[in-house]
Amino acid sequence: MTEQVKTQLEYMDKISKINKGKNLKYHIITMGCQLNENDSEKIAGMLMKMQYAETIDSHDANILIFNTCCVRENSEEKLFGKIGETKKLRKEKGTIVAICGCMMQEKHITEKIKKSYPFIDIIFGTHTLYKFAEDLYNLLQNKKKIVDVIDIDGEIYEGLPIKRNDNKKANVIIMYGCNNFCSYCIVPYVRGRERSRSPQDILNEVRELAKEGYKEITLLGQNVNSYAGKCRGELCSPEMPLREVFLPQANAVRPYTDNTSLRLRYSEYGNALDQTWDFAILLKEVAKIDGIETIRFLSPHPKDFTDEVIEAISENKKVSRWIHLPLQSGSTNVLKLMNRKYTKEQYLNLVEKIKNKIPDVVLSTDIIVGFPGETEEDFEDTLEVVKKVGFEQVYMFIYSKRIGTPAAEAQDQISEDIKHKRFDRLKKLVDAEVQKNNQKYIGKTEKILVEGFSKNNENMLTGRNSANKIIVFEGNSDLIGKTVEIKITSEHQWYLRGKVENNIERTSK
Ligand code: 5AD
Ligand code: SF4
């Protein structure tokens, strides 16, 4: 734990003393991806330490937090609508209103908030999230509005409290930031450069989760397969047998791996203590942790999907057979304009390689339609790739201009009309492909972790199979948190329906 985190824990302690016995509540509204969800879990952890309890009703909260996303434009409209509504709440109830997350790293947004919504109490960015307790303490003491946003990349702060949203499935961040600068994307500007957590911190977190009864973890990062975590002055994994191994290349950066274990160049070259691990090694070591049944990861970049990563997945049944492989466009021309660093052919070759090595793999993807300069031919290339790959799931986005990104400056923007028409054509194809694909599940038995009741039908339970497919079935609440076998009876585009075949695990947490 760093000095900075210790200081923050002291602030949490001070606020906890101020708040004791007051029965205070918090409510967090999270927008965007799982990385934001994880940040919200950390904010919730800090709030719990400061004697705030969670409430699902924002009107009942003493502190209301908006954790924002800025990947696409519609999040801005959503946020401004919602914060406008809090003015009354703040006036009548004295609710503290704080806004944080990616959008706060954009200067034009914080300026707009300061000007049009001056009642907001705290604005903090992605790099200052760890200082939330200090900001809140200063607000409570001095009654002055706080704006705490910095541009420089934040460090990695280990040891902050966390309150997880689930007790069987957990997200584990392995790296922060992104170095890729895809020309449409705002993320590198608001999340900073890549910073990998050390392998020890990740493995310790997963071991703790396993001890607490968690069964499924998702390793998270903007670009997980460029993970490069340095071991900090101690052995990365106590499970690793330390033997002297002969390595022909004294300067090889990657530790030597074989089928049974990962061995470090230890005695020969004496630098085992500061080895750098890549994603393949991390995946193999995480898979060795007992108690964790399923490991997922989000999101990899096709350009960094190495043979070692494919091998690590194929060798480890615990690693989910669902791989999310963002395509963005099927046209080599557009991919170049997007700065994606692969061609249509390279993407298709990668898919072939993955399918050969992992025969039961299922793929999902992200696609942007209407990128500046996208011609009808380019768009047809995208349709062709979708047909060739046979994705299980496609997340489709209409290109959205992000201020400060190169693509926003392009002269050849596509009209809204064409963007929407292309989106509809892609959706029609995707729907048909997904339906075709789903047929293969009918009659099969799928092993799943039961997550809870379905949001759309509270008499039904849901869970996801290894391919991340939602499965809905009848059952009662004591199955929640257990692993069961479900026989699939029908497909419904975005989910499969089935019947409990066998309750595998009878003990619950
Ligand atoms: N417009 C539309 N979609 C975008 N994405 C990222 N930036 C933009 C943008 N400016 C999509 C990409 C990415 C997903 C998380 O969001 O497909 O993979
Ligand atoms: Fe954005 Fe590209 Fe980085 Fe993904 S890899 S976060 S799309 S810049």
Coordinates of C-alpha atoms and ligand atoms in Angstrom, one line a residue:
M1 CA 0.0 0.0 0.0
T2 CA 1.4 3.4 -1.0
E3 CA 1.6 6.4 1.3
Q4 CA -1.1 8.1 -0.8
V5 CA -3.5 5.3 -0.1
K6 CA -2.7 5.3 3.6
T7 CA -3.5 9.1 3.6
Q8 CA -6.8 8.4 1.9
L9 CA -7.7 5.7 4.5
E10 CA -7.0 8.3 7.2
Y11 CA -9.5 10.7 5.5
M12 CA -12.0 7.8 5.3
D13 CA -11.5 7.3 9.0
K14 CA -12.1 11.0 9.8
I15 CA -15.3 11.1 7.7
S16 CA -16.5 7.9 9.3
K17 CA -16.2 9.6 12.7
I18 CA -18.1 12.7 11.5
N19 CA -20.9 10.5 10.0
K20 CA -21.3 7.9 12.7
G21 CA -24.9 7.3 13.8
K22 CA -26.3 9.6 11.1
N23 CA -27.8 6.8 9.0
L24 CA -26.5 8.3 5.7
K25 CA -26.9 6.8 2.3
Y26 CA -25.3 6.8 -1.1
H27 CA -26.4 6.1 -4.7
I28 CA -24.1 5.7 -7.7
I29 CA -25.2 6.0 -11.3
T30 CA -22.7 4.3 -13.5
M31 CA -22.5 4.8 -17.3
G32 CA -20.3 3.0 -19.8
C33 CA -18.0 -0.1 -19.6
Q34 CA -16.9 -2.6 -17.0
L35 CA -13.9 -0.5 -16.2
N36 CA -16.3 2.2 -15.0
E37 CA -18.3 -0.3 -13.1
N38 CA -15.1 -1.4 -11.3
D39 CA -14.3 2.3 -10.5
S40 CA -17.9 2.6 -9.0
E41 CA -17.3 -0.5 -6.9
K42 CA -14.2 1.3 -5.5
I43 CA -16.1 4.5 -4.8
A44 CA -18.8 2.3 -3.1
G45 CA -16.1 0.7 -1.0
M46 CA -14.8 4.1 0.1
L47 CA -18.3 5.3 0.9
M48 CA -19.1 2.2 3.0
K49 CA -15.9 2.9 5.0
M50 CA -17.2 6.5 5.5
Q51 CA -20.5 5.2 7.0
Y52 CA -22.7 5.6 4.0
A53 CA -25.0 2.7 3.2
E54 CA -26.2 1.9 -0.3
T55 CA -29.7 2.9 -1.4
I56 CA -31.4 2.0 -4.7
D57 CA -33.5 5.2 -4.6
S58 CA -31.6 8.3 -5.7
H59 CA -34.1 10.5 -3.9
D60 CA -33.2 8.8 -0.6
A61 CA -29.5 9.4 -1.0
N62 CA -27.4 11.9 1.0
I63 CA -24.7 11.6 -1.6
L64 CA -25.3 11.0 -5.3
I65 CA -22.5 10.2 -7.7
F66 CA -22.5 10.1 -11.5
N67 CA -19.7 8.0 -12.9
T68 CA -19.6 9.1 -16.5
C69 CA -18.5 7.7 -19.9
C70 CA -17.6 9.7 -23.0
V71 CA -17.0 7.0 -25.7
R72 CA -20.1 8.1 -27.7
E73 CA -22.0 11.3 -27.8
N74 CA -25.3 10.0 -26.5
S75 CA -23.8 9.6 -23.0
E76 CA -23.4 13.4 -22.8
E77 CA -27.1 14.0 -23.5
K78 CA -28.0 11.4 -20.9
L79 CA -25.8 13.0 -18.3
F80 CA -26.9 16.6 -18.7
G81 CA -30.6 15.5 -18.5
K82 CA -29.9 13.6 -15.3
I83 CA -27.8 16.2 -13.5
G84 CA -30.4 18.9 -14.3
E85 CA -32.9 16.8 -12.3
T86 CA -30.7 16.8 -9.2
K87 CA -30.9 20.6 -8.7
K88 CA -34.2 20.3 -6.9
L89 CA -33.0 17.4 -4.8
R90 CA -29.9 19.3 -3.7
K91 CA -31.9 22.3 -2.8
E92 CA -34.6 20.5 -0.8
K93 CA -32.6 17.7 0.8
G94 CA -29.1 19.1 0.8
T95 CA -27.9 16.0 -1.2
I96 CA -24.2 16.1 -2.1
V97 CA -23.9 15.7 -5.8
A98 CA -20.6 14.5 -7.3
I99 CA -19.6 13.8 -10.9
C100 CA -16.6 11.7 -11.9
G101 CA -15.2 9.4 -14.6
C102 CA -14.0 9.8 -18.2
M103 CA -16.2 12.7 -19.2
M104 CA -14.6 14.8 -16.5
Q105 CA -11.3 14.5 -18.2
E106 CA -12.7 16.6 -21.1
K107 CA -12.2 20.3 -20.5
H108 CA -15.2 21.5 -22.5
I109 CA -17.4 19.3 -20.3
T110 CA -16.1 20.5 -17.0
E111 CA -16.4 24.1 -18.2
K112 CA -20.0 23.4 -19.2
I113 CA -20.8 21.9 -15.8
K114 CA -19.2 24.8 -13.9
K115 CA -21.2 27.3 -16.0
S116 CA -24.6 25.6 -16.4
Y117 CA -24.7 23.4 -13.3
P118 CA -22.9 25.4 -10.6
F119 CA -24.6 23.5 -7.8
I120 CA -22.5 20.4 -8.4
D121 CA -20.4 19.8 -5.3
I122 CA -17.5 17.7 -6.5
I123 CA -16.0 17.1 -9.9
F124 CA -13.2 14.5 -10.0
G125 CA -11.5 12.7 -12.9
T126 CA -10.2 9.2 -13.6
H127 CA -6.7 10.0 -12.3
T128 CA -7.9 11.4 -9.0
L129 CA -10.5 8.8 -8.1
Y130 CA -8.3 7.5 -5.3
K131 CA -8.5 10.9 -3.7
F132 CA -12.3 10.9 -3.4
A133 CA -12.3 10.7 0.4
E134 CA -9.9 13.7 0.7
D135 CA -12.1 15.7 -1.7
L136 CA -15.2 14.8 0.2
Y137 CA -13.6 15.7 3.5
N138 CA -12.5 19.1 2.2
L139 CA -16.1 19.7 1.0
L140 CA -17.6 18.8 4.3
Q141 CA -15.1 21.0 6.2
N142 CA -14.9 24.1 4.0
K143 CA -18.3 24.0 2.2
K144 CA -16.5 24.9 -1.0
K145 CA -17.1 23.2 -4.3
I146 CA -14.2 20.9 -5.4
V147 CA -12.8 20.4 -8.9
D148 CA -10.1 17.8 -8.8
V149 CA -9.1 16.8 -12.3
I150 CA -5.5 16.2 -13.5
D151 CA -4.1 15.5 -17.0
I152 CA -1.1 13.5 -16.1
D153 CA -1.5 9.7 -16.0
G154 CA -2.5 8.5 -12.5
E155 CA -0.4 5.9 -10.8
I156 CA -1.8 2.6 -9.8
Y157 CA -3.1 2.8 -6.3
E158 CA -3.4 -0.6 -4.6
G159 CA -5.2 -1.2 -1.4
L160 CA -8.3 1.0 -1.8
P161 CA -11.5 -0.6 -0.4
I162 CA -14.0 -2.1 -2.8
K163 CA -17.6 -3.1 -2.5
R164 CA -18.4 -5.6 -5.3
N165 CA -21.8 -5.8 -6.9
D166 CA -21.8 -9.6 -7.1
N167 CA -20.6 -12.4 -4.8
K168 CA -19.8 -15.0 -7.4
K169 CA -18.5 -13.0 -10.3
A170 CA -15.8 -10.3 -10.1
N171 CA -14.0 -8.0 -12.4
V172 CA -10.2 -7.7 -11.9
I173 CA -8.4 -4.8 -13.5
I174 CA -5.1 -5.9 -14.9
M175 CA -4.1 -2.7 -16.7
Y176 CA -5.2 1.0 -17.0
G177 CA -5.1 3.3 -20.1
C178 CA -4.4 2.7 -23.8
N179 CA -1.5 3.5 -26.1
N180 CA -3.3 2.7 -29.4
F181 CA -4.9 6.0 -30.4
C182 CA -7.5 4.5 -32.7
S183 CA -8.5 7.7 -34.6
Y184 CA -12.1 7.7 -33.5
C185 CA -11.5 6.9 -29.8
I186 CA -11.4 9.3 -26.9
V187 CA -10.2 6.7 -24.4
P188 CA -6.4 7.3 -24.6
Y189 CA -7.1 11.0 -23.9
V190 CA -9.2 10.4 -20.8
R191 CA -7.6 7.3 -19.4
G192 CA -4.0 8.0 -20.2
R193 CA -1.1 5.7 -21.2
E194 CA -1.0 2.0 -20.5
R195 CA 0.0 1.0 -17.0
S196 CA 0.0 -2.6 -16.0
R197 CA -0.6 -3.8 -12.4
S198 CA 2.0 -6.1 -11.0
P199 CA 1.4 -9.8 -11.4
Q200 CA 1.6 -10.3 -7.6
D201 CA -1.2 -7.7 -7.0
I202 CA -3.4 -9.4 -9.6
L203 CA -2.8 -12.9 -8.4
N204 CA -3.3 -11.9 -4.8
E205 CA -6.6 -10.3 -5.6
V206 CA -7.8 -13.4 -7.5
R207 CA -6.7 -15.7 -4.7
E208 CA -8.6 -13.5 -2.2
L209 CA -11.7 -13.6 -4.4
A210 CA -11.4 -17.4 -4.7
K211 CA -11.2 -17.6 -0.8
E212 CA -14.3 -15.5 -0.6
G213 CA -16.2 -17.9 -2.8
Y214 CA -16.0 -16.1 -6.2
K215 CA -16.1 -18.5 -9.1
E216 CA -15.8 -16.4 -12.2
I217 CA -13.5 -13.5 -12.9
T218 CA -13.1 -11.2 -15.8
L219 CA -9.6 -9.7 -16.4
L220 CA -10.2 -6.2 -17.5
G221 CA -8.2 -3.6 -19.4
Q222 CA -8.6 -1.4 -22.5
N223 CA -6.2 -3.6 -24.3
V224 CA -5.6 -6.7 -22.2
N225 CA -3.2 -8.4 -24.4
S226 CA -0.6 -5.7 -24.3
Y227 CA -0.4 -6.4 -20.6
A228 CA 3.2 -6.0 -19.4
G229 CA 3.3 -6.3 -15.6
K230 CA 6.5 -6.1 -13.7
C231 CA 7.1 -8.3 -10.7
R232 CA 8.0 -6.2 -7.7
G233 CA 11.2 -7.3 -6.0
E234 CA 9.8 -10.6 -4.8
L235 CA 8.7 -13.8 -6.5
C236 CA 5.6 -13.4 -8.6
S237 CA 3.9 -16.6 -7.7
P238 CA 4.7 -18.8 -4.7
E239 CA 3.3 -21.8 -6.7
M240 CA 6.0 -21.5 -9.3
P241 CA 8.7 -24.1 -8.9
L242 CA 12.0 -22.3 -8.9
R243 CA 14.5 -24.5 -10.8
E244 CA 17.6 -23.7 -12.7
V245 CA 16.7 -23.9 -16.3
F246 CA 18.9 -23.6 -19.3
L247 CA 18.0 -20.7 -21.6
P248 CA 19.9 -20.4 -24.7
Q249 CA 19.1 -16.7 -24.9
A250 CA 20.4 -14.9 -21.8
N251 CA 18.5 -11.8 -22.7
A252 CA 15.1 -13.2 -23.4
V253 CA 12.5 -11.1 -21.7
R254 CA 9.8 -13.7 -21.6
P255 CA 10.2 -16.3 -18.9
Y256 CA 10.5 -19.8 -20.1
T257 CA 7.2 -21.7 -20.2
D258 CA 6.4 -25.4 -20.5
N259 CA 3.3 -27.5 -20.2
T260 CA 3.4 -28.0 -16.5
S261 CA 4.8 -24.8 -15.0
L262 CA 6.3 -21.5 -15.6
R263 CA 9.9 -21.3 -14.5
L264 CA 12.0 -18.2 -14.0
R265 CA 15.5 -17.6 -15.1
Y266 CA 16.6 -17.4 -11.5
S267 CA 20.0 -18.3 -10.5
E268 CA 21.8 -18.0 -13.8
Y269 CA 21.0 -14.4 -14.6
G270 CA 19.8 -13.2 -11.2
N271 CA 17.0 -11.0 -12.5
A272 CA 14.0 -13.1 -11.8
L273 CA 12.9 -10.5 -9.4
D274 CA 12.0 -7.9 -12.0
Q275 CA 10.6 -10.1 -14.7
T276 CA 7.9 -8.7 -17.0
W277 CA 4.9 -10.9 -17.6
D278 CA 2.9 -10.8 -20.8
F279 CA -0.8 -11.6 -21.0
A280 CA -0.3 -15.3 -21.9
I281 CA 1.7 -15.9 -18.7
L282 CA -0.7 -14.0 -16.6
L283 CA -3.6 -16.1 -18.0
K284 CA -1.8 -19.4 -17.3
E285 CA -1.0 -18.4 -13.7
V286 CA -4.5 -17.1 -12.9
A287 CA -5.9 -20.4 -14.3
K288 CA -3.9 -22.3 -11.6
I289 CA -5.8 -20.6 -8.8
D290 CA -8.1 -23.2 -7.2
G291 CA -11.7 -22.3 -6.7
I292 CA -12.0 -20.0 -9.8
E293 CA -14.0 -21.9 -12.4
T294 CA -14.2 -19.5 -15.3
I295 CA -11.8 -16.8 -16.5
R296 CA -12.9 -14.2 -19.1
F297 CA -11.0 -11.3 -20.4
L298 CA -12.0 -8.0 -22.0
S299 CA -11.0 -6.5 -24.4
P300 CA -8.1 -7.8 -26.5
H301 CA -6.8 -6.0 -29.6
P302 CA -6.5 -8.2 -32.7
K303 CA -3.0 -6.8 -33.4
D304 CA -1.7 -8.1 -30.1
F305 CA -3.4 -11.5 -30.1
T306 CA -0.2 -13.7 -29.9
D307 CA 0.1 -17.4 -30.5
E308 CA 1.0 -17.7 -26.8
V309 CA -2.3 -16.2 -25.8
I310 CA -4.2 -18.6 -28.1
E311 CA -2.2 -21.5 -26.6
A312 CA -2.9 -20.3 -23.1
I313 CA -6.6 -20.3 -23.8
S314 CA -6.6 -23.7 -25.6
E315 CA -4.7 -25.4 -22.9
N316 CA -6.9 -24.1 -20.0
K317 CA -10.5 -25.3 -19.9
K318 CA -11.1 -22.7 -17.2
V319 CA -10.5 -19.9 -19.7
S320 CA -13.9 -19.1 -21.3
R321 CA -14.4 -20.1 -24.9
W322 CA -15.9 -16.8 -25.6
I323 CA -13.5 -14.3 -27.1
H324 CA -14.5 -10.7 -27.8
L325 CA -12.4 -9.6 -30.8
P326 CA -13.2 -6.0 -31.8
L327 CA -13.3 -5.7 -35.6
Q328 CA -14.4 -2.1 -35.9
S329 CA -14.5 -2.4 -39.7
G330 CA -14.1 -5.1 -42.3
S331 CA -12.4 -2.7 -44.8
T332 CA -8.6 -2.5 -45.0
N333 CA -8.9 1.1 -46.1
V334 CA -11.1 2.1 -43.2
L335 CA -9.0 0.1 -40.8
K336 CA -6.0 2.1 -41.9
L337 CA -7.9 5.4 -41.4
M338 CA -8.9 4.1 -38.0
N339 CA -5.3 3.4 -37.1
R340 CA -6.2 -0.2 -36.1
K341 CA -2.9 -1.6 -37.4
Y342 CA -4.3 -4.8 -39.1
T343 CA -5.9 -5.5 -42.5
K344 CA -9.1 -7.4 -43.3
E345 CA -7.0 -10.4 -44.3
Q346 CA -5.0 -10.3 -41.1
Y347 CA -8.2 -10.2 -39.0
L348 CA -9.6 -13.2 -40.9
N349 CA -6.4 -15.1 -40.6
L350 CA -6.3 -14.5 -36.9
V351 CA -9.9 -15.8 -36.7
E352 CA -8.9 -18.9 -38.6
K353 CA -5.9 -19.5 -36.4
I354 CA -8.1 -19.1 -33.2
K355 CA -10.8 -21.5 -34.6
N356 CA -8.2 -24.1 -35.5
K357 CA -6.5 -24.1 -32.1
I358 CA -9.7 -23.6 -30.1
P359 CA -12.4 -25.6 -32.0
D360 CA -15.2 -24.7 -29.5
V361 CA -14.4 -21.0 -29.5
V362 CA -17.3 -18.5 -30.0
L363 CA -16.5 -14.9 -31.1
S364 CA -18.2 -11.6 -30.5
T365 CA -17.1 -8.2 -31.8
D366 CA -17.6 -4.4 -32.0
I367 CA -18.3 -2.7 -35.3
I368 CA -18.5 1.0 -36.1
V369 CA -20.6 2.0 -39.1
G370 CA -20.3 5.4 -40.9
F371 CA -16.7 6.1 -40.1
P372 CA -15.6 9.2 -42.0
G373 CA -14.6 8.2 -45.6
E374 CA -16.4 4.8 -45.4
T375 CA -17.7 4.1 -49.0
E376 CA -20.4 1.6 -50.0
E377 CA -17.6 -0.8 -51.0
D378 CA -15.9 -0.5 -47.6
F379 CA -19.2 -1.1 -45.8
E380 CA -19.8 -4.2 -48.0
D381 CA -16.4 -5.5 -46.8
T382 CA -17.7 -5.3 -43.3
L383 CA -20.8 -7.3 -44.2
E384 CA -18.6 -9.9 -45.9
V385 CA -16.4 -10.3 -42.8
V386 CA -19.5 -10.6 -40.6
K387 CA -20.7 -13.4 -42.9
K388 CA -17.4 -15.2 -43.0
V389 CA -16.6 -15.2 -39.2
G390 CA -20.1 -16.1 -37.9
F391 CA -20.0 -14.0 -34.7
E392 CA -22.3 -15.0 -31.8
Q393 CA -22.8 -11.4 -30.9
V394 CA -22.1 -8.1 -32.6
Y395 CA -22.1 -4.8 -30.7
M396 CA -22.9 -2.2 -33.4
F397 CA -22.2 1.5 -33.1
I398 CA -22.9 4.4 -35.3
Y399 CA -19.7 6.5 -35.6
S400 CA -19.9 9.4 -33.2
K401 CA -17.6 12.4 -33.4
R402 CA -15.4 12.9 -30.4
I403 CA -13.8 16.3 -29.9
G404 CA -10.0 16.1 -29.9
T405 CA -9.7 12.8 -31.9
P406 CA -8.3 12.9 -35.4
A407 CA -11.4 11.4 -37.1
A408 CA -13.5 14.2 -35.8
E409 CA -11.5 16.6 -38.0
A410 CA -12.0 14.5 -41.2
Q411 CA -13.7 16.4 -44.0
D412 CA -15.5 13.4 -45.4
Q413 CA -18.0 12.8 -42.6
I414 CA -20.9 10.5 -43.5
S415 CA -24.4 11.8 -43.5
E416 CA -26.7 10.8 -40.6
D417 CA -29.1 9.3 -43.1
I418 CA -26.4 7.0 -44.7
K419 CA -25.1 6.0 -41.3
H420 CA -28.5 4.9 -40.1
K421 CA -29.3 3.0 -43.3
R422 CA -26.0 1.1 -43.1
F423 CA -26.6 0.4 -39.4
D424 CA -30.0 -1.1 -40.2
R425 CA -28.5 -3.2 -43.0
L426 CA -25.8 -4.5 -40.7
K427 CA -28.3 -5.2 -38.0
K428 CA -30.5 -7.3 -40.3
L429 CA -27.5 -9.4 -41.3
V430 CA -26.3 -9.8 -37.7
D431 CA -29.8 -10.8 -36.5
A432 CA -30.0 -13.5 -39.2
E433 CA -26.4 -14.8 -38.5
V434 CA -27.0 -14.9 -34.7
Q435 CA -30.2 -16.8 -35.2
K436 CA -28.5 -19.3 -37.5
N437 CA -25.7 -19.7 -34.9
N438 CA -28.0 -20.2 -32.0
Q439 CA -29.5 -23.3 -33.6
K440 CA -26.4 -25.3 -32.7
Y441 CA -27.2 -25.0 -29.0
I442 CA -30.7 -26.6 -29.2
G443 CA -30.6 -30.0 -27.5
K444 CA -27.2 -29.4 -26.0
T445 CA -26.5 -29.3 -22.3
E446 CA -24.7 -26.2 -21.0
K447 CA -23.0 -25.7 -17.6
I448 CA -23.7 -22.3 -16.1
L449 CA -23.3 -20.3 -12.9
V450 CA -26.8 -19.1 -11.9
E451 CA -26.6 -15.3 -11.6
G452 CA -30.1 -14.4 -10.4
F453 CA -33.6 -13.7 -11.6
S454 CA -34.1 -12.5 -15.2
K455 CA -34.7 -8.7 -15.5
N456 CA -37.4 -9.3 -18.0
N457 CA -39.2 -12.1 -16.3
E458 CA -38.9 -12.4 -12.5
N459 CA -40.1 -16.0 -12.5
M460 CA -37.1 -17.1 -14.5
L461 CA -33.5 -17.5 -13.6
T462 CA -30.5 -16.6 -15.8
G463 CA -26.9 -17.3 -16.2
R464 CA -24.3 -17.4 -19.0
N465 CA -22.6 -20.3 -20.6
S466 CA -18.8 -20.4 -21.3
A467 CA -19.6 -18.6 -24.6
N468 CA -21.2 -15.7 -22.6
K469 CA -24.6 -16.6 -24.1
I470 CA -27.5 -15.7 -21.8
I471 CA -29.6 -18.7 -20.8
V472 CA -33.0 -18.4 -19.2
F473 CA -34.8 -21.2 -17.3
E474 CA -37.3 -21.9 -14.6
G475 CA -36.1 -22.5 -11.1
N476 CA -36.2 -21.2 -7.5
S477 CA -33.9 -18.8 -5.7
D478 CA -31.8 -21.4 -3.9
L479 CA -30.1 -22.2 -7.3
I480 CA -28.6 -18.6 -7.3
G481 CA -24.9 -18.8 -7.0
K482 CA -24.7 -22.5 -7.9
T483 CA -23.4 -24.2 -11.0
V484 CA -26.1 -26.1 -12.9
E485 CA -26.5 -28.0 -16.1
I486 CA -29.2 -26.7 -18.4
K487 CA -30.6 -28.5 -21.5
I488 CA -31.3 -25.9 -24.2
T489 CA -34.8 -26.1 -25.6
S490 CA -35.2 -23.0 -27.8
E491 CA -33.4 -19.9 -29.1
H492 CA -34.6 -16.3 -28.9
Q493 CA -32.0 -14.2 -30.7
W494 CA -30.3 -12.6 -27.6
Y495 CA -30.9 -15.5 -25.2
L496 CA -31.4 -19.2 -25.1
R497 CA -34.1 -21.0 -23.1
G498 CA -33.6 -24.3 -21.3
K499 CA -34.5 -26.7 -18.5
V500 CA -32.4 -27.6 -15.4
E501 CA -30.9 -31.0 -16.1
N502 CA -28.7 -31.5 -13.1
N503 CA -27.8 -29.4 -10.1
I504 CA -24.1 -30.0 -10.0
E505 CA -23.1 -28.1 -6.9
R506 CA -25.3 -28.4 -3.8
T507 CA -23.4 -26.3 -1.3
S508 CA -23.7 -22.6 -1.5
K509 CA -21.5 -19.9 0.0
Ligands
5AD1 N1 -18.0 6.3 -32.2 C1 -18.7 5.1 -32.3 N2 -18.3 4.0 -31.6 C2 -17.2 4.1 -30.9 N3 -16.5 3.2 -30.1 C3 -15.4 3.8 -29.6 N4 -15.3 5.1 -30.0 C4 -16.4 5.3 -30.8 C5 -16.9 6.4 -31.6 N5 -16.3 7.6 -31.5 C6 -16.9 1.8 -30.0 C7 -15.8 0.9 -30.5 C8 -15.3 0.3 -29.2 C9 -16.5 0.3 -28.3 C10 -16.2 0.2 -26.9 O1 -17.1 1.5 -28.6 O2 -16.5 -0.1 -31.3 O3 -14.8 -1.0 -29.4
SF4_2 FE1 -10.0 3.1 -27.9 FE2 -8.5 1.7 -29.7 FE3 -7.6 2.0 -27.2 FE4 -9.7 0.4 -27.7 S1 -7.7 0.1 -28.5 S2 -9.5 1.9 -26.0 S3 -10.8 1.5 -29.4 S4 -7.9 3.6 -28.7

